């Protein structure tokens, strides 16, 4: 019997399937083009399987780009990057090649703060590095060139595009000596249990392996010129991110992943990896994981203990910008704008709604519209679009306007941390904002069992609650959570201490690798 025929699988179902595969089949031995590919396939399979059950026609950007659009980006990308650099010439990185630290952004973790775009996770750490007299480089991928930039940076997507094409062409020309023992048994096991095996297509595996190799070669050249003591990356778990990790390893540069959202026991990039043998490391996983709290650290250290991987609690770097008396340009103005928005609530409790991208309408937008019809007169609803949904703003505005009144533009455009102190309660399907709301003492209502699985410690503490009932029941839960009030806001993240620890810790590791 198909165990998932009647209901979408939860993350725990998918993690259990991965655990069985890793214990029953020799997937850690899988190699293509000299790369141990299982880490990439593990993460991709779970994300693809999640999308198969939870996304639909309204998936938007999550559905991926068409071949025509990808070709347009490839052809026009270099000129677009040059135009962006010229338009924002003051923030073009023209400094010396040698740097102490390199930061690789994910290209999307930016917020507009005052007149500039700030990289929410790299820039605060970079600022602490500068205070210590360390030089840094910020490399920014994706075809979206935000300007003006807060920190001088390099737009690197055109070079990544060329490397991707090179890797894909090499995959077509050569087999890469694939060694994938028991691949057929793995795919058969998945199909027998109602799961998809599409992520294990041999052609796709080969293409990805060659792309990782080609992009790692690009990053290796950049790193050898820069010669940093330490490297940071936001979101290592994709082809480009794992290529960066591989390049850092080849250059004996310790690399640190910066937490940028929910991790925990249900994230395949961070939880329940097979323990590396003989104290070694998984080839495509970072040396260190910068995490927000003890919860994420403990999840990683359970499998990483005794290996070359470890977690360091450095807090959410973006929280550093929003401490009382912050001197970051634009922070005070953003807080004032959020307070003015609060005044428009005219005495009603504010429900801050964070949308997730790529979900079926029945998973998220239709239930929200039903809630607006039920309780739009009772609460002031602030609806925040996920960054990947911005091109659907008018479509979503029209859908929600037909159901009731809500604020959409300011909650979407203002920084998240400016808005949370002005909210009474947070509502979401499964957004990692549950964690950030708790950092501001704001309680969250989760509308799905899938979402609730991701935030176990916060449900246990009472900072989050699951409510899968009808709109009237959800409105009652929101009122109850708002009435419970907010707890004290988390203190400033220990960015400086964590950075000092990483510099000292990884210096000895680099010495051992080069001797």
mmCIF file of N, CA, C and O in Angstrom, residues 235-298:
data_model
loop_
_atom_site.group_PDB
_atom_site.id
_atom_site.type_symbol
_atom_site.label_atom_id
_atom_site.label_comp_id
_atom_site.label_asym_id
_atom_site.label_seq_id
_atom_site.Cartn_x
_atom_site.Cartn_y
_atom_site.Cartn_z
ATOM 1 N N UNK A 235 23.836 29.489 2.766
ATOM 2 C CA UNK A 235 23.114 28.455 2.032
ATOM 3 C C UNK A 235 24.035 27.610 1.168
ATOM 4 O O UNK A 235 24.116 27.807 -0.044
ATOM 5 N N UNK A 236 24.695 26.639 1.757
ATOM 6 C CA UNK A 236 25.670 25.823 1.021
ATOM 7 C C UNK A 236 25.030 24.734 0.173
ATOM 8 O O UNK A 236 25.699 24.134 -0.674
ATOM 9 N N UNK A 237 23.747 24.438 0.359
ATOM 10 C CA UNK A 237 23.182 23.178 -0.118
ATOM 11 C C UNK A 237 22.542 23.254 -1.506
ATOM 12 O O UNK A 237 21.370 22.996 -1.690
ATOM 13 N N UNK A 238 23.340 23.602 -2.486
ATOM 14 C CA UNK A 238 22.952 23.556 -3.886
ATOM 15 C C UNK A 238 24.199 23.348 -4.713
ATOM 16 O O UNK A 238 25.314 23.249 -4.173
ATOM 17 N N UNK A 239 24.053 23.261 -6.024
ATOM 18 C CA UNK A 239 25.212 23.029 -6.878
ATOM 19 C C UNK A 239 26.269 24.105 -6.662
ATOM 20 O O UNK A 239 27.447 23.809 -6.423
ATOM 21 N N UNK A 240 25.875 25.383 -6.739
ATOM 22 C CA UNK A 240 26.847 26.463 -6.609
ATOM 23 C C UNK A 240 27.452 26.526 -5.207
ATOM 24 O O UNK A 240 28.647 26.763 -5.044
ATOM 25 N N UNK A 241 26.610 26.307 -4.183
ATOM 26 C CA UNK A 241 27.112 26.362 -2.817
ATOM 27 C C UNK A 241 28.079 25.236 -2.515
ATOM 28 O O UNK A 241 29.136 25.444 -1.899
ATOM 29 N N UNK A 242 27.742 24.029 -2.935
ATOM 30 C CA UNK A 242 28.642 22.898 -2.682
ATOM 31 C C UNK A 242 29.923 23.016 -3.501
ATOM 32 O O UNK A 242 30.988 22.549 -3.070
ATOM 33 N N UNK A 243 29.840 23.651 -4.670
ATOM 34 C CA UNK A 243 31.050 23.924 -5.441
ATOM 35 C C UNK A 243 31.982 24.852 -4.664
ATOM 36 O O UNK A 243 33.210 24.684 -4.685
ATOM 37 N N UNK A 244 31.411 25.834 -3.970
ATOM 38 C CA UNK A 244 32.226 26.737 -3.162
ATOM 39 C C UNK A 244 32.901 25.978 -2.022
ATOM 40 O O UNK A 244 34.084 26.185 -1.740
ATOM 41 N N UNK A 245 32.142 25.098 -1.364
ATOM 42 C CA UNK A 245 32.726 24.287 -0.293
ATOM 43 C C UNK A 245 33.875 23.446 -0.834
ATOM 44 O O UNK A 245 34.956 23.362 -0.227
ATOM 45 N N UNK A 246 33.658 22.815 -1.978
ATOM 46 C CA UNK A 246 34.699 21.976 -2.582
ATOM 47 C C UNK A 246 35.928 22.800 -2.923
ATOM 48 O O UNK A 246 37.074 22.364 -2.691
ATOM 49 N N UNK A 247 35.732 24.003 -3.437
ATOM 50 C CA UNK A 247 36.864 24.868 -3.765
ATOM 51 C C UNK A 247 37.633 25.280 -2.513
ATOM 52 O O UNK A 247 38.872 25.307 -2.512
ATOM 53 N N UNK A 248 36.913 25.613 -1.453
ATOM 54 C CA UNK A 248 37.589 25.976 -0.204
ATOM 55 C C UNK A 248 38.431 24.809 0.314
ATOM 56 O O UNK A 248 39.562 25.002 0.779
ATOM 57 N N UNK A 249 37.886 23.595 0.226
ATOM 58 C CA UNK A 249 38.647 22.424 0.682
ATOM 59 C C UNK A 249 39.922 22.263 -0.139
ATOM 60 O O UNK A 249 40.986 21.970 0.402
ATOM 61 N N UNK A 250 39.803 22.442 -1.466
ATOM 62 C CA UNK A 250 40.982 22.257 -2.315
ATOM 63 C C UNK A 250 42.036 23.311 -2.039
ATOM 64 O O UNK A 250 43.228 23.075 -2.274
ATOM 65 N N UNK A 251 41.622 24.473 -1.526
ATOM 66 C CA UNK A 251 42.561 25.554 -1.207
ATOM 67 C C UNK A 251 42.931 25.590 0.270
ATOM 68 O O UNK A 251 43.611 26.537 0.709
ATOM 69 N N UNK A 252 42.484 24.595 1.035
ATOM 70 C CA UNK A 252 42.765 24.526 2.480
ATOM 71 C C UNK A 252 42.270 25.762 3.218
ATOM 72 O O UNK A 252 42.926 26.266 4.134
ATOM 73 N N UNK A 253 41.075 26.248 2.820
ATOM 74 C CA UNK A 253 40.462 27.408 3.474
ATOM 75 C C UNK A 253 39.248 26.926 4.257
ATOM 76 O O UNK A 253 38.308 26.400 3.659
ATOM 77 N N UNK A 254 39.220 27.076 5.565
ATOM 78 C CA UNK A 254 38.035 26.680 6.333
ATOM 79 C C UNK A 254 36.806 27.454 5.878
ATOM 80 O O UNK A 254 36.878 28.667 5.636
ATOM 81 N N UNK A 255 35.669 26.766 5.753
ATOM 82 C CA UNK A 255 34.458 27.399 5.238
ATOM 83 C C UNK A 255 33.327 27.212 6.236
ATOM 84 O O UNK A 255 33.165 26.130 6.826
ATOM 85 N N UNK A 256 32.540 28.280 6.434
ATOM 86 C CA UNK A 256 31.493 28.333 7.453
ATOM 87 C C UNK A 256 30.159 28.640 6.781
ATOM 88 O O UNK A 256 30.043 29.649 6.073
ATOM 89 N N UNK A 257 29.156 27.803 7.008
ATOM 90 C CA UNK A 257 27.798 28.100 6.559
ATOM 91 C C UNK A 257 27.114 28.982 7.595
ATOM 92 O O UNK A 257 27.190 28.713 8.801
ATOM 93 N N UNK A 258 26.429 30.042 7.146
ATOM 94 C CA UNK A 258 25.693 30.929 8.047
ATOM 95 C C UNK A 258 24.218 30.562 8.003
ATOM 96 O O UNK A 258 23.597 30.590 6.943
ATOM 97 N N UNK A 259 23.640 30.229 9.142
ATOM 98 C CA UNK A 259 22.215 29.914 9.184
ATOM 99 C C UNK A 259 21.415 31.110 8.687
ATOM 100 O O UNK A 259 21.630 32.242 9.093
ATOM 101 N N UNK A 260 20.444 30.827 7.795
ATOM 102 C CA UNK A 260 19.641 31.909 7.232
ATOM 103 C C UNK A 260 18.150 31.638 7.353
ATOM 104 O O UNK A 260 17.336 32.404 6.822
ATOM 105 N N UNK A 261 17.765 30.583 8.055
ATOM 106 C CA UNK A 261 16.361 30.235 8.230
ATOM 107 C C UNK A 261 16.246 29.032 9.131
ATOM 108 O O UNK A 261 17.186 28.690 9.856
ATOM 109 N N UNK A 262 15.096 28.368 9.068
ATOM 110 C CA UNK A 262 14.881 27.222 9.940
ATOM 111 C C UNK A 262 15.821 26.084 9.575
ATOM 112 O O UNK A 262 16.080 25.812 8.399
ATOM 113 N N UNK A 263 16.361 25.409 10.579
ATOM 114 C CA UNK A 263 17.187 24.215 10.411
ATOM 115 C C UNK A 263 16.510 23.067 11.181
ATOM 116 O O UNK A 263 15.528 22.524 10.713
ATOM 117 N N UNK A 264 17.047 22.723 12.327
ATOM 118 C CA UNK A 264 16.385 21.720 13.147
ATOM 119 C C UNK A 264 16.465 20.311 12.603
ATOM 120 O O UNK A 264 17.176 20.009 11.647
ATOM 121 N N UNK A 265 15.676 19.418 13.223
ATOM 122 C CA UNK A 265 15.746 17.985 12.939
ATOM 123 C C UNK A 265 15.171 17.603 11.587
ATOM 124 O O UNK A 265 15.366 16.477 11.136
ATOM 125 N N UNK A 266 14.438 18.507 10.926
ATOM 126 C CA UNK A 266 13.745 18.160 9.695
ATOM 127 C C UNK A 266 14.378 18.772 8.449
ATOM 128 O O UNK A 266 13.779 18.724 7.381
ATOM 129 N N UNK A 267 15.555 19.322 8.574
ATOM 130 C CA UNK A 267 16.215 19.917 7.403
ATOM 131 C C UNK A 267 17.315 18.974 6.923
ATOM 132 O O UNK A 267 18.270 18.706 7.649
ATOM 133 N N UNK A 268 17.213 18.481 5.675
ATOM 134 C CA UNK A 268 18.174 17.472 5.219
ATOM 135 C C UNK A 268 19.592 17.990 5.053
ATOM 136 O O UNK A 268 20.529 17.189 4.979
ATOM 137 N N UNK A 269 19.781 19.302 4.999
ATOM 138 C CA UNK A 269 21.130 19.836 4.872
ATOM 139 C C UNK A 269 21.864 19.891 6.209
ATOM 140 O O UNK A 269 23.102 19.992 6.225
ATOM 141 N N UNK A 270 21.119 19.810 7.317
ATOM 142 C CA UNK A 270 21.740 20.027 8.622
ATOM 143 C C UNK A 270 21.536 18.892 9.618
ATOM 144 O O UNK A 270 22.269 18.813 10.610
ATOM 145 N N UNK A 271 20.565 18.036 9.390
ATOM 146 C CA UNK A 271 20.207 17.053 10.407
ATOM 147 C C UNK A 271 20.536 15.634 9.975
ATOM 148 O O UNK A 271 20.411 15.275 8.797
ATOM 149 N N UNK A 272 20.939 14.824 10.955
ATOM 150 C CA UNK A 272 20.977 13.365 10.850
ATOM 151 C C UNK A 272 21.829 12.843 9.702
ATOM 152 O O UNK A 272 21.505 11.830 9.082
ATOM 153 N N UNK A 273 22.929 13.506 9.418
ATOM 154 C CA UNK A 273 23.859 12.962 8.432
ATOM 155 C C UNK A 273 24.527 11.705 8.995
ATOM 156 O O UNK A 273 24.748 11.606 10.214
ATOM 157 N N UNK A 274 24.879 10.745 8.146
ATOM 158 C CA UNK A 274 25.712 9.643 8.636
ATOM 159 C C UNK A 274 27.013 10.200 9.196
ATOM 160 O O UNK A 274 27.608 11.117 8.604
ATOM 161 N N UNK A 275 27.439 9.680 10.312
ATOM 162 C CA UNK A 275 28.662 10.189 10.922
ATOM 163 C C UNK A 275 29.846 9.951 9.986
ATOM 164 O O UNK A 275 30.031 8.828 9.504
ATOM 165 N N UNK A 276 30.650 10.971 9.708
ATOM 166 C CA UNK A 276 31.844 10.766 8.873
ATOM 167 C C UNK A 276 32.787 9.763 9.525
ATOM 168 O O UNK A 276 32.939 9.735 10.760
ATOM 169 N N UNK A 277 33.393 8.924 8.720
ATOM 170 C CA UNK A 277 34.258 7.875 9.259
ATOM 171 C C UNK A 277 35.622 8.433 9.631
ATOM 172 O O UNK A 277 36.137 9.354 8.999
ATOM 173 N N UNK A 278 36.181 7.879 10.687
ATOM 174 C CA UNK A 278 37.553 8.181 11.101
ATOM 175 C C UNK A 278 37.800 9.668 11.325
ATOM 176 O O UNK A 278 38.883 10.179 11.030
ATOM 177 N N UNK A 279 36.779 10.366 11.845
ATOM 178 C CA UNK A 279 36.962 11.776 12.155
ATOM 179 C C UNK A 279 37.125 12.670 10.948
ATOM 180 O O UNK A 279 37.620 13.792 11.071
ATOM 181 N N UNK A 280 36.723 12.207 9.781
ATOM 182 C CA UNK A 280 36.888 12.989 8.552
ATOM 183 C C UNK A 280 35.726 13.962 8.383
ATOM 184 O O UNK A 280 35.070 14.342 9.350
ATOM 185 N N UNK A 281 35.457 14.342 7.132
ATOM 186 C CA UNK A 281 34.376 15.285 6.846
ATOM 187 C C UNK A 281 33.683 14.858 5.565
ATOM 188 O O UNK A 281 34.276 14.227 4.691
ATOM 189 N N UNK A 282 32.394 15.184 5.459
ATOM 190 C CA UNK A 282 31.694 15.009 4.200
ATOM 191 C C UNK A 282 32.232 16.051 3.218
ATOM 192 O O UNK A 282 32.288 17.243 3.532
ATOM 193 N N UNK A 283 32.595 15.598 2.024
ATOM 194 C CA UNK A 283 33.342 16.446 1.095
ATOM 195 C C UNK A 283 32.614 17.721 0.713
ATOM 196 O O UNK A 283 33.248 18.747 0.467
ATOM 197 N N UNK A 284 31.297 17.702 0.640
ATOM 198 C CA UNK A 284 30.545 18.863 0.165
ATOM 199 C C UNK A 284 29.853 19.625 1.285
ATOM 200 O O UNK A 284 29.044 20.513 1.027
ATOM 201 N N UNK A 285 30.165 19.296 2.545
ATOM 202 C CA UNK A 285 29.589 19.998 3.694
ATOM 203 C C UNK A 285 30.620 20.921 4.319
ATOM 204 O O UNK A 285 31.811 20.576 4.394
ATOM 205 N N UNK A 286 30.202 22.102 4.791
ATOM 206 C CA UNK A 286 31.147 23.063 5.384
ATOM 207 C C UNK A 286 31.835 22.504 6.620
ATOM 208 O O UNK A 286 31.364 21.569 7.275
ATOM 209 N N UNK A 287 32.962 23.128 6.949
ATOM 210 C CA UNK A 287 33.686 22.748 8.167
ATOM 211 C C UNK A 287 32.911 23.158 9.419
ATOM 212 O O UNK A 287 32.838 22.412 10.389
ATOM 213 N N UNK A 288 32.355 24.356 9.390
ATOM 214 C CA UNK A 288 31.654 24.888 10.546
ATOM 215 C C UNK A 288 30.271 25.388 10.126
ATOM 216 O O UNK A 288 30.055 25.773 8.983
ATOM 217 N N UNK A 289 29.358 25.387 11.086
ATOM 218 C CA UNK A 289 28.000 25.870 10.872
ATOM 219 C C UNK A 289 27.720 26.973 11.892
ATOM 220 O O UNK A 289 27.693 26.700 13.095
ATOM 221 N N UNK A 290 27.563 28.183 11.411
ATOM 222 C CA UNK A 290 27.197 29.310 12.279
ATOM 223 C C UNK A 290 25.693 29.223 12.493
ATOM 224 O O UNK A 290 24.910 29.370 11.557
ATOM 225 N N UNK A 291 25.265 28.978 13.724
ATOM 226 C CA UNK A 291 23.844 28.774 14.000
ATOM 227 C C UNK A 291 23.343 29.822 14.981
ATOM 228 O O UNK A 291 24.115 30.509 15.640
ATOM 229 N N UNK A 292 22.014 29.915 15.059
ATOM 230 C CA UNK A 292 21.386 30.963 15.850
ATOM 231 C C UNK A 292 21.249 30.614 17.328
ATOM 232 O O UNK A 292 21.185 31.501 18.172
ATOM 233 N N UNK A 293 21.136 29.330 17.666
ATOM 234 C CA UNK A 293 20.865 28.982 19.066
ATOM 235 C C UNK A 293 21.390 27.581 19.377
ATOM 236 O O UNK A 293 21.857 26.849 18.497
ATOM 237 N N UNK A 294 21.276 27.212 20.653
ATOM 238 C CA UNK A 294 21.716 25.892 21.091
ATOM 239 C C UNK A 294 20.942 24.772 20.408
ATOM 240 O O UNK A 294 21.475 23.671 20.221
ATOM 241 N N UNK A 295 19.684 25.035 20.054
ATOM 242 C CA UNK A 295 18.868 24.004 19.400
ATOM 243 C C UNK A 295 19.534 23.524 18.109
ATOM 244 O O UNK A 295 19.772 22.321 17.914
ATOM 245 N N UNK A 296 19.852 24.451 17.223
ATOM 246 C CA UNK A 296 20.473 24.062 15.963
ATOM 247 C C UNK A 296 21.860 23.466 16.173
ATOM 248 O O UNK A 296 22.255 22.527 15.474
ATOM 249 N N UNK A 297 22.603 24.004 17.135
ATOM 250 C CA UNK A 297 23.929 23.448 17.418
ATOM 251 C C UNK A 297 23.830 21.996 17.838
ATOM 252 O O UNK A 297 24.595 21.142 17.363
ATOM 253 N N UNK A 298 22.887 21.681 18.715
ATOM 254 C CA UNK A 298 22.764 20.311 19.208
ATOM 255 C C UNK A 298 22.364 19.344 18.097
ATOM 256 O O UNK A 298 22.825 18.198 18.059
#
